XYZ file of C-alpha atoms in Angstrom:
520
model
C -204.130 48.020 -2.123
C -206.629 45.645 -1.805
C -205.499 41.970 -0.495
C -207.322 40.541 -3.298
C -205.481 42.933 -6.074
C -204.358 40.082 -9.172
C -207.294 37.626 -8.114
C -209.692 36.776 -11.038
C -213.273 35.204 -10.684
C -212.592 32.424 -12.685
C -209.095 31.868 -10.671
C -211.054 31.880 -7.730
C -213.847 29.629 -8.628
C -210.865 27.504 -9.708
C -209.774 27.948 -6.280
C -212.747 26.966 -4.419
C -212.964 23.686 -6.803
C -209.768 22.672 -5.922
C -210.725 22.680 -2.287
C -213.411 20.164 -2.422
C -210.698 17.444 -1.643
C -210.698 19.165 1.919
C -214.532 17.758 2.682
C -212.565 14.637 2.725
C -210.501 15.104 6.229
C -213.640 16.847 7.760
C -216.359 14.852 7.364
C -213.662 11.781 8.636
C -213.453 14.021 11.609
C -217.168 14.592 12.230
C -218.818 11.650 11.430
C -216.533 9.633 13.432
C -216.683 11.690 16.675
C -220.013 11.922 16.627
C -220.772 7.932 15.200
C -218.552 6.382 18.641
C -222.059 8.064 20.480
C -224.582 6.372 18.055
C -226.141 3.537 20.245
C -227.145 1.318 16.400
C -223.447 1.139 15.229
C -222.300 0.287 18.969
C -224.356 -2.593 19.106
C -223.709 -3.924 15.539
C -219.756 -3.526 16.163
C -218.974 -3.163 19.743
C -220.517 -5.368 22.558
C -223.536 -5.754 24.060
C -223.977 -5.697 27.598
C -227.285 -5.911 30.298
C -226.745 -4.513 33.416
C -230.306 -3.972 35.597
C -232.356 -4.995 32.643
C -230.926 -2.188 30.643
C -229.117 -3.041 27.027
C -225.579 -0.918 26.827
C -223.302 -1.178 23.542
C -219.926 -0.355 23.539
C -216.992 -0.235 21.497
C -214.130 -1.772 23.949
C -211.360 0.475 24.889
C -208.697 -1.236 22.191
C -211.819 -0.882 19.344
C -212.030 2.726 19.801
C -207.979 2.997 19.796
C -208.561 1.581 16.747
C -211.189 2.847 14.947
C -209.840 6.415 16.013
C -205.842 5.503 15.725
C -206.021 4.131 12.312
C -207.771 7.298 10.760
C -204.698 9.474 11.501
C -202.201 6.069 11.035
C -203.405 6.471 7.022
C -202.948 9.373 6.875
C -199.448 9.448 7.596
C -199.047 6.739 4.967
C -200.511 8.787 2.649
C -198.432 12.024 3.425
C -195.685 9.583 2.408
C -197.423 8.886 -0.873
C -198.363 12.776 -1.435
C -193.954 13.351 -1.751
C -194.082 11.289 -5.097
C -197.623 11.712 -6.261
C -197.550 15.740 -5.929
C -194.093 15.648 -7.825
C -193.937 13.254 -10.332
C -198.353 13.356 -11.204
C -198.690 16.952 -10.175
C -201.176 18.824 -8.829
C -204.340 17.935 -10.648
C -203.759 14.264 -11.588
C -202.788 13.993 -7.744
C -206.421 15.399 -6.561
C -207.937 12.357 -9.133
C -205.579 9.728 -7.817
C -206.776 10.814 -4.336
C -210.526 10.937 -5.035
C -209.715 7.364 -6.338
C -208.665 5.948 -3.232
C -211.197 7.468 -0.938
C -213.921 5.423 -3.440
C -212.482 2.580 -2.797
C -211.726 2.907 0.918
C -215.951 3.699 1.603
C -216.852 1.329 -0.319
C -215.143 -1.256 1.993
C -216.398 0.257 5.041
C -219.710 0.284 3.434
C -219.571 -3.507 2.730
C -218.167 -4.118 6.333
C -221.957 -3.937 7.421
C -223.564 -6.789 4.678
C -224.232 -10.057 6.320
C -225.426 -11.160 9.722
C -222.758 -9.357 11.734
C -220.446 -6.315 10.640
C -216.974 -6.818 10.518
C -215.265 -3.866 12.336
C -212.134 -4.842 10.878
C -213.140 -4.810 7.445
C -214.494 -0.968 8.727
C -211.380 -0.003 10.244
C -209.075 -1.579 6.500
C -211.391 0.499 4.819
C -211.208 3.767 7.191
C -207.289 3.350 6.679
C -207.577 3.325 2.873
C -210.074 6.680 2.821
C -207.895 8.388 5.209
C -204.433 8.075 2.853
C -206.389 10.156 0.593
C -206.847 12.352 3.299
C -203.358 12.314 3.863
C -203.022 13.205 0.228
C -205.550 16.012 -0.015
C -203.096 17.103 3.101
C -200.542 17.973 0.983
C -202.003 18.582 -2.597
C -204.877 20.751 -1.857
C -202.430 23.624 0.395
C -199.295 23.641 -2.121
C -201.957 23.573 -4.785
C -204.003 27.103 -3.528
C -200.462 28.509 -2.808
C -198.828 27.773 -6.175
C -202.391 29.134 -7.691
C -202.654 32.699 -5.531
C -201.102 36.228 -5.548
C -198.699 37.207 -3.170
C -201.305 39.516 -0.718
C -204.522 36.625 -1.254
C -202.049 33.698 -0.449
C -203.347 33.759 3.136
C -206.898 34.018 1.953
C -206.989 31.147 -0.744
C -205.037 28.574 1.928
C -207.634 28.881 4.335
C -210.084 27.679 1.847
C -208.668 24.383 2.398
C -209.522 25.019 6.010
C -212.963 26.262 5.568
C -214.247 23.191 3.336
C -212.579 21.289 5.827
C -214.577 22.417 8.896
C -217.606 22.288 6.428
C -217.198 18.658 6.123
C -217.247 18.475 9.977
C -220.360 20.339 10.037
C -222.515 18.390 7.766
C -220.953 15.067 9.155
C -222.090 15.930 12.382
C -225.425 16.896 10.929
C -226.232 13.675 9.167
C -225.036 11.466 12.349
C -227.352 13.637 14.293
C -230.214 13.833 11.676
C -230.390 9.498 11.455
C -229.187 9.025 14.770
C -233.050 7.904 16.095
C -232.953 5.365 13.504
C -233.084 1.582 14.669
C -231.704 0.227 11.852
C -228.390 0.035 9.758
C -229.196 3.211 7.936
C -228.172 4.941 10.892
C -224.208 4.600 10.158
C -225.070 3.241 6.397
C -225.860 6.712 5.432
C -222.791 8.606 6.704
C -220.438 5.948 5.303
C -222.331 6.465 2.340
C -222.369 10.695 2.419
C -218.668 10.776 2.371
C -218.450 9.371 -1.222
C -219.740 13.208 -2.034
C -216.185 14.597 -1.415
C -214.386 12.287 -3.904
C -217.317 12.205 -6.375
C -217.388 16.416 -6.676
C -213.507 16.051 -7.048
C -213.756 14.277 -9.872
C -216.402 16.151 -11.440
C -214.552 19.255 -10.949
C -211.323 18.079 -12.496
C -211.833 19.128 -15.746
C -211.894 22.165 -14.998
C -208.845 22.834 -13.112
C -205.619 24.133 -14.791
C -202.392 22.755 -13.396
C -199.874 24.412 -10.991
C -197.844 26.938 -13.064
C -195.349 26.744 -11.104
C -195.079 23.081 -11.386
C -195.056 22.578 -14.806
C -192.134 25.538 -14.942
C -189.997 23.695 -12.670
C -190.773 20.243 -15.226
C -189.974 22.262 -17.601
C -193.572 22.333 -19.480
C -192.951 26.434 -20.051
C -196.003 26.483 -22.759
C -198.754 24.523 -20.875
C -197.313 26.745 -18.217
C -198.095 30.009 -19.580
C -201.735 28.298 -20.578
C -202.322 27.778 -16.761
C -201.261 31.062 -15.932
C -203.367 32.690 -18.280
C -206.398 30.726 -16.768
C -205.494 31.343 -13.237
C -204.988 35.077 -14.088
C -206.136 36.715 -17.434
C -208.600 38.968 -18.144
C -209.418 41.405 -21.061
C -208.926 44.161 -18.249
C -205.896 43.703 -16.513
C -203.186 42.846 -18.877
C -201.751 40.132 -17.308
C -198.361 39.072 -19.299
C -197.765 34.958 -18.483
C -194.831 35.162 -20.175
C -193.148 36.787 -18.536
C -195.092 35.865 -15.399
C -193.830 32.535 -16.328
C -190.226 33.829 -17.143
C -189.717 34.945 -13.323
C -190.987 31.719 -12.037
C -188.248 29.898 -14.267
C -185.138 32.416 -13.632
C -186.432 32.052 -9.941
C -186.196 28.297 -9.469
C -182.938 28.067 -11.326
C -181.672 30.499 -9.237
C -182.859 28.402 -5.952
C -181.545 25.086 -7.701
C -178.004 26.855 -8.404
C -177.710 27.910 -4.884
C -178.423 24.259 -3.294
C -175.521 22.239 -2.437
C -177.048 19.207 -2.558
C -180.220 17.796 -4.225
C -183.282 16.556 -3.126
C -183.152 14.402 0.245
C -180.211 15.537 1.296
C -181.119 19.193 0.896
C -183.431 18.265 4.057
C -180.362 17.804 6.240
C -178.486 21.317 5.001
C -179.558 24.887 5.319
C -181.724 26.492 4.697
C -183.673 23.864 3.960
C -183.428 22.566 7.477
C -184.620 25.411 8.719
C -187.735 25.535 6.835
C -188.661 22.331 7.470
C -188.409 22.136 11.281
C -190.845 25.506 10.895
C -193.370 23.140 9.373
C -192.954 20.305 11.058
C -192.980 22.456 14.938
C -196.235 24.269 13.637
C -197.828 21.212 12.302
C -196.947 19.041 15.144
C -197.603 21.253 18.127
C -200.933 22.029 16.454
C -202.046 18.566 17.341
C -200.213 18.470 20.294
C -202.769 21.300 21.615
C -205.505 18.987 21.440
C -206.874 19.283 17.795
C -206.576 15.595 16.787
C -207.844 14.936 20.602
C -211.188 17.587 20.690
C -211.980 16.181 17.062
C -212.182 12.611 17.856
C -212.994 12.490 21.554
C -215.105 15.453 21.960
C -217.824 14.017 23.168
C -216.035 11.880 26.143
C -214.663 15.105 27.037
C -217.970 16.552 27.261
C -219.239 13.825 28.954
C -216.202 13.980 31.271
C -217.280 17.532 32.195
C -220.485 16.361 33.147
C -222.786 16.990 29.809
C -225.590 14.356 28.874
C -227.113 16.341 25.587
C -223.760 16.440 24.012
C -224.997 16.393 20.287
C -226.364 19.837 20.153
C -223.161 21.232 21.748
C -220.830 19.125 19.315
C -223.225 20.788 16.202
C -223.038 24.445 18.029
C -219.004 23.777 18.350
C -218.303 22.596 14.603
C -220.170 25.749 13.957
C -218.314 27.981 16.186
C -215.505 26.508 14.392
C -216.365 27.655 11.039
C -217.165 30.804 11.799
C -214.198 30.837 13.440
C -211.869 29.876 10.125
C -213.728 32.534 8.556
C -211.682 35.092 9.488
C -208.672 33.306 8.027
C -209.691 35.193 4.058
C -208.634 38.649 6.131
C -206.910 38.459 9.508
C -203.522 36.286 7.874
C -203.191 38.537 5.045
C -203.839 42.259 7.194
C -202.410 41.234 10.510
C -199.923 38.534 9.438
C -199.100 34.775 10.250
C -197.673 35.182 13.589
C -200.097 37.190 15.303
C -202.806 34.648 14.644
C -200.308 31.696 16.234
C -199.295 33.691 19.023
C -202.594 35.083 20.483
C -204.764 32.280 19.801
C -202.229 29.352 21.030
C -202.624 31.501 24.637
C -205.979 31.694 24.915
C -206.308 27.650 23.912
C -204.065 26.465 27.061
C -205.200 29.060 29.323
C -209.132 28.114 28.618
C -207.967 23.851 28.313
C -206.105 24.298 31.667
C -209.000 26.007 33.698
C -211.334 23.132 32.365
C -209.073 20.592 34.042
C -208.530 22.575 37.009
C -212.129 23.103 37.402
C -212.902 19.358 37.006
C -210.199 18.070 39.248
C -211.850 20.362 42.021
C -215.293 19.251 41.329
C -215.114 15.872 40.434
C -218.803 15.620 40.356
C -219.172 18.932 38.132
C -222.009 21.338 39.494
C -224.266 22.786 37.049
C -222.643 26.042 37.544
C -218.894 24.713 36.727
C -220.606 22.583 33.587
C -221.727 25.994 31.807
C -218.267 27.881 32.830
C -216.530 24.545 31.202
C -219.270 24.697 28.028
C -218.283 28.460 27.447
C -214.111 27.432 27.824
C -214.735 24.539 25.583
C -216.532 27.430 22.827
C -213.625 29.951 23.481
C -211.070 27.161 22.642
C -212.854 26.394 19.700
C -213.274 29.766 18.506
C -209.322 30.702 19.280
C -208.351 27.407 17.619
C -210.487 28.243 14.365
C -208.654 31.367 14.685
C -204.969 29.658 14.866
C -205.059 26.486 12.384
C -205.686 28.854 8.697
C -202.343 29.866 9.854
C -200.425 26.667 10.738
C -201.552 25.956 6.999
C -200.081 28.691 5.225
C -197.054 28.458 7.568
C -196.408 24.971 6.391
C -196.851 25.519 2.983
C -195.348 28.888 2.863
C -191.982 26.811 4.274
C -191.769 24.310 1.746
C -189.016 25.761 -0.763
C -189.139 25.402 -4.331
C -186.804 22.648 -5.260
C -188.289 20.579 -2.295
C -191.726 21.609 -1.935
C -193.077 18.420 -2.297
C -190.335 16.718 0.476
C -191.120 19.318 3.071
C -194.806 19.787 3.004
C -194.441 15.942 2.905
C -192.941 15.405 5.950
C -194.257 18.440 8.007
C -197.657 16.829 7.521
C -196.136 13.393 8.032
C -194.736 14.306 11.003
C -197.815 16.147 12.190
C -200.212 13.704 11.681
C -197.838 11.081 13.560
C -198.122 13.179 16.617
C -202.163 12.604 16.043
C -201.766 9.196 15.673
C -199.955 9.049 19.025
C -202.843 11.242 20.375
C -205.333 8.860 18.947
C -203.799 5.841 19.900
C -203.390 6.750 23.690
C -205.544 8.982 24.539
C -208.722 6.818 25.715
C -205.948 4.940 27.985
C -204.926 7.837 29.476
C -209.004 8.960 29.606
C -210.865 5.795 30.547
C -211.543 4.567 33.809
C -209.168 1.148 34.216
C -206.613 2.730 32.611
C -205.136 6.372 33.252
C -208.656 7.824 34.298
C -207.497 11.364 33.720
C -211.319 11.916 32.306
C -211.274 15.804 31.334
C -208.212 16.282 33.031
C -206.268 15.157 30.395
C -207.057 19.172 29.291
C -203.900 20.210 31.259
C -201.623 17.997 29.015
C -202.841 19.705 26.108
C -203.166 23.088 27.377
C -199.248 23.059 28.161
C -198.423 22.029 24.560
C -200.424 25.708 23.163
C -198.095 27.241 25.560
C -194.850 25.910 24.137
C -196.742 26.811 20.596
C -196.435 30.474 21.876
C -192.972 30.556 22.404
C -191.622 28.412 19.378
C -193.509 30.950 17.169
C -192.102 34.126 18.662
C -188.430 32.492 18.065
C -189.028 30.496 15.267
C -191.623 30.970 12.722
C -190.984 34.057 9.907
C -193.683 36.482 9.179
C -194.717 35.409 4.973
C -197.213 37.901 4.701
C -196.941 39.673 1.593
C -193.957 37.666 0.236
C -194.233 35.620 -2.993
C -193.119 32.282 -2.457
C -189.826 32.937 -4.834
C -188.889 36.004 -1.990
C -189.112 33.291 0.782
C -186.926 31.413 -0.748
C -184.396 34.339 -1.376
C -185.075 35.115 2.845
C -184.887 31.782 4.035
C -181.420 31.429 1.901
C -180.109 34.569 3.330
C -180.597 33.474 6.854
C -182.669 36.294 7.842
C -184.371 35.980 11.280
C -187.544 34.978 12.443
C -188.571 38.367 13.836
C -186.981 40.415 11.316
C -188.743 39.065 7.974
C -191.290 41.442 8.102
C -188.499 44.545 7.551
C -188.222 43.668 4.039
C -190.030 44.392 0.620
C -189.316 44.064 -2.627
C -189.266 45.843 -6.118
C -191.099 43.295 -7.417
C -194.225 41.103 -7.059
C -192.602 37.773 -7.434
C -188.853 38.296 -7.920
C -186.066 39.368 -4.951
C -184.221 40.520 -7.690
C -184.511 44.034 -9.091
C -183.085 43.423 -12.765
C -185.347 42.856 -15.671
C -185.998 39.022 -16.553
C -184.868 38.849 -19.801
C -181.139 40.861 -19.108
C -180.484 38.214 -15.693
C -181.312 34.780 -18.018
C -177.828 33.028 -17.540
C -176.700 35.848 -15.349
C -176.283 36.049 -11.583
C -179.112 38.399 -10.118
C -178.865 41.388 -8.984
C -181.140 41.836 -5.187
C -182.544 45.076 -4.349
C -183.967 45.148 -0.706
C -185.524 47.386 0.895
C -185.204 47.438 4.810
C -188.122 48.979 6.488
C -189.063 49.611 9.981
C -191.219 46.722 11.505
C -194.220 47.203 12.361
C -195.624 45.602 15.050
């Protein structure tokens, strides 16, 4: 059976319009990395210094903490935000709350430049506003696709969120490099100005989004419900029922409810609920630990650490590389499974980040023959990486359970995003000469962080592939083991019960699973 079996063109145009909050977090991540190399916005916020007759601009070590640090600081802030916007606003109000504040937070970096002299700290208050509706489109966008997708395309539609993401990054780094011989203010006026795109297109796009099913089930909104469902998955061909598709997504979440012995917060501190969100929070966290936050904002210092002049061809090439890269996330996930594509991946990242440092510490004037062998690691990373992160997605928001969805994803991302902000924060003094002076060493911290990703996944993180999100539930709340979720299937495509709906209303559920033989 095809992956895509139950997916309707119109739910996944609906898809694909949802994702456009995702341009948001990329293009923050391109146009930055590639802006700290842009000699016009140096000079106009950093300091200007003459040294042999020759004019240098730079941001000082504490501005670039900054501008870099505060990106990932907002969106922490607004993963906070996301817990109560995504459950009390929903899905689709959430996405126009967050296109909202991204407006508002360009248009005060945008203003930062009128005047005689720009005011970086106007930039950086307005960077932090646009990046807590990155934080956000962190959370709404994933448990939006995942709420909105069949069981086998779950995998697929998640790493759309990925693929407009790295997108974002591409054209970022595009427009930096396309103005980046201009003299003038244009040269950083225009990709303040391009990011307004993302939030404008969300907007645009809203009317045409229905709202999470499952969400308005669990509010108890069982009519607009079915309305959604039907939208998301009708057509005159396959005689979809959302009644009674809606009918198993109540009985299911009453079913979770009855089972929890506590409510909300305090769920977080109980099981199973515990368990599923230290899976989210490990995979979200250790994803950054492995360098992500690090290659997407200092990139080109570690380039230029490895001995590369010409770095804004190779940063272009490497978004690209990337993309490609996430590509395979709308079939690998869903045929091979979530774990594979943490395991293999997450070795190949510290083996190739580990062999740049080594080969830098060894040649600490870098030959041209150990620049291309670190050029091709750096490309193998990012391939393997692009590989890895459409499945720390769908593993966070796979984990999030039903009556806490909102909480977990919440704080997995929170969490996650803190561990950036660290990153962010330290990194150039650890880097920079005066401080640490690591320089591209610095690839052996993050190289040992994918190796711990490799062995928290093989002992912690469940195999979701092919499970509704109402089976996790029923898995997770059964305590099965990591390695042993992928023994079981079920009767049905959303229950893990095998009694019809309308006999088990107000009746304890009957499960029917089937053990299988793993296959690995």
């Amino acid at each position: 059976m095809s992956i895509y079996n139950g997916i309707t063109p119109q739910g996944y145009l609906i898809m694909v319009l949802a994702s456009f909050g995702a341009i948001l977090y990329g293009f923050d991540n391109g146009w930055w990395s590639t802006l700290v190399g842009e000699t016009t916005f140096l000079c106009d916020y950093g300091a200007k210094v003459t040294t042999g007759g020759v004019l240098k601009c730079n941001l000082s070590t504490p501005q670039q903490a900054a501008g870099t640090g505060v990106g990932p600081a907002g969106i922490v802030l607004g993963c906070l935000i996301s817990i109560y916007v995504n459950e009390y606003f929903g899905r689709k109000q959430g996405l126009n709350i967050t296109a909202i504040v991204s407006m508002v937070g360009i248009i005060i970096e945008m203003t930062s430049a009128a005047g005689a002299k720009p005011r970086y700290g106007q930039f950086v208050a307005g960077k932090v506003i646009n990046s807590i509706g990155m934080g956000l489109t962190a959370n709404i966008v994933p448990i939006y696709l995942s709420e909105t997708s069949t069981s086998s395309a779950r995998g697929s539609v998640i790493n759309m969120y990925q693929t407009v993401q790295i997108i974002g990054a591409v054209v970022a780094g595009g427009v930096v490099y396309a103005v980046s011989t201009r003299s003038d203010r244009s040269a950083y006026l225009i990709p303040m100005g391009v990011q307004a795109v993302a939030p404008g297109l969300m907007l645009l796009s809203s009317p045409f989004l229905p709202e999470s099913p499952r969400w308005l089930v669990w509010k108890g909104r069982k009519e607009e419900a079915i309305e959604a469902a039907s939208k998301l998955f009708a057509r005159p061909t396959n005689r979809f029922d959302a009644v009674d598709y809606c009918d198993k997504l109540e009985l299911a979440y009453q079913e979770e409810k009855s089972s929890a012995e506590a409510t909300g917060w305090l769920d977080l501190i109980r099981q199973p609920d515990l368990r599923r969100l230290l899976i989210a929070i490990g995979v979200q966290s250790l994803q950054h630990a492995q360098g992500s936050s690090y290659m997407t904002s200092y990139i080109v210092s570690f380039l230029i650490g490895t001995g590369v002049t010409n770095y804004y061809p190779i940063v272009m090439a490497l978004n690209c590389v990337y993309l490609v890269a996430c590509g395979t996330g709308y079939l690998l996930p869903d045929v091979f499974g979530r774990r594979h594509l943490l395991l293999t991946p997450s070795a190949v990242c510290g083996a190739c980040l580990i062999t740049v440092a080594a080969l830098v510490t060894a040649y600490p004037t870098p030959p041209p023959a150990v620049q291309k062998a670190s050029i091709g690691l750096i490309f193998i990373w990012y391939f393997f990486f692009g590989v890895q992160g459409p499945a720390v997605w769908m593993v966070t928001a796979e984990s999030a359970p039903a009556r806490n969805r909102e909480k977990v994803l919440g704080m997995a991302t929170f969490f996650g995003f803190g561990v950036s902000l660290i990153i962010n924060f330290v990194a150039p003094y650890i880097q920079n000469k005066g401080y640490g002076n690591l320089g591209s060493k610095i690839g052996f911290i993050w190289g040992t962080f994918s190796l711990l990703m490799v062995f928290y996944t093989y002992f912690w993180v469940p195999e979701y592939k092919g499970h509704s999100l109402e089976q996790i539930d029923y898995l997770c709340g059964q305590g099965i083991p990591a390695r042993k979720f992928g023994m079981y299937h079920f009767t049905d495509n959303v229950l893990a019960t095998a009694v019809d709906v309308e006999d088990a209303k107000g009746a304890e559920a009957v499960v029917q699973v089937d053990e299988v033989e793993e296959s690995k």
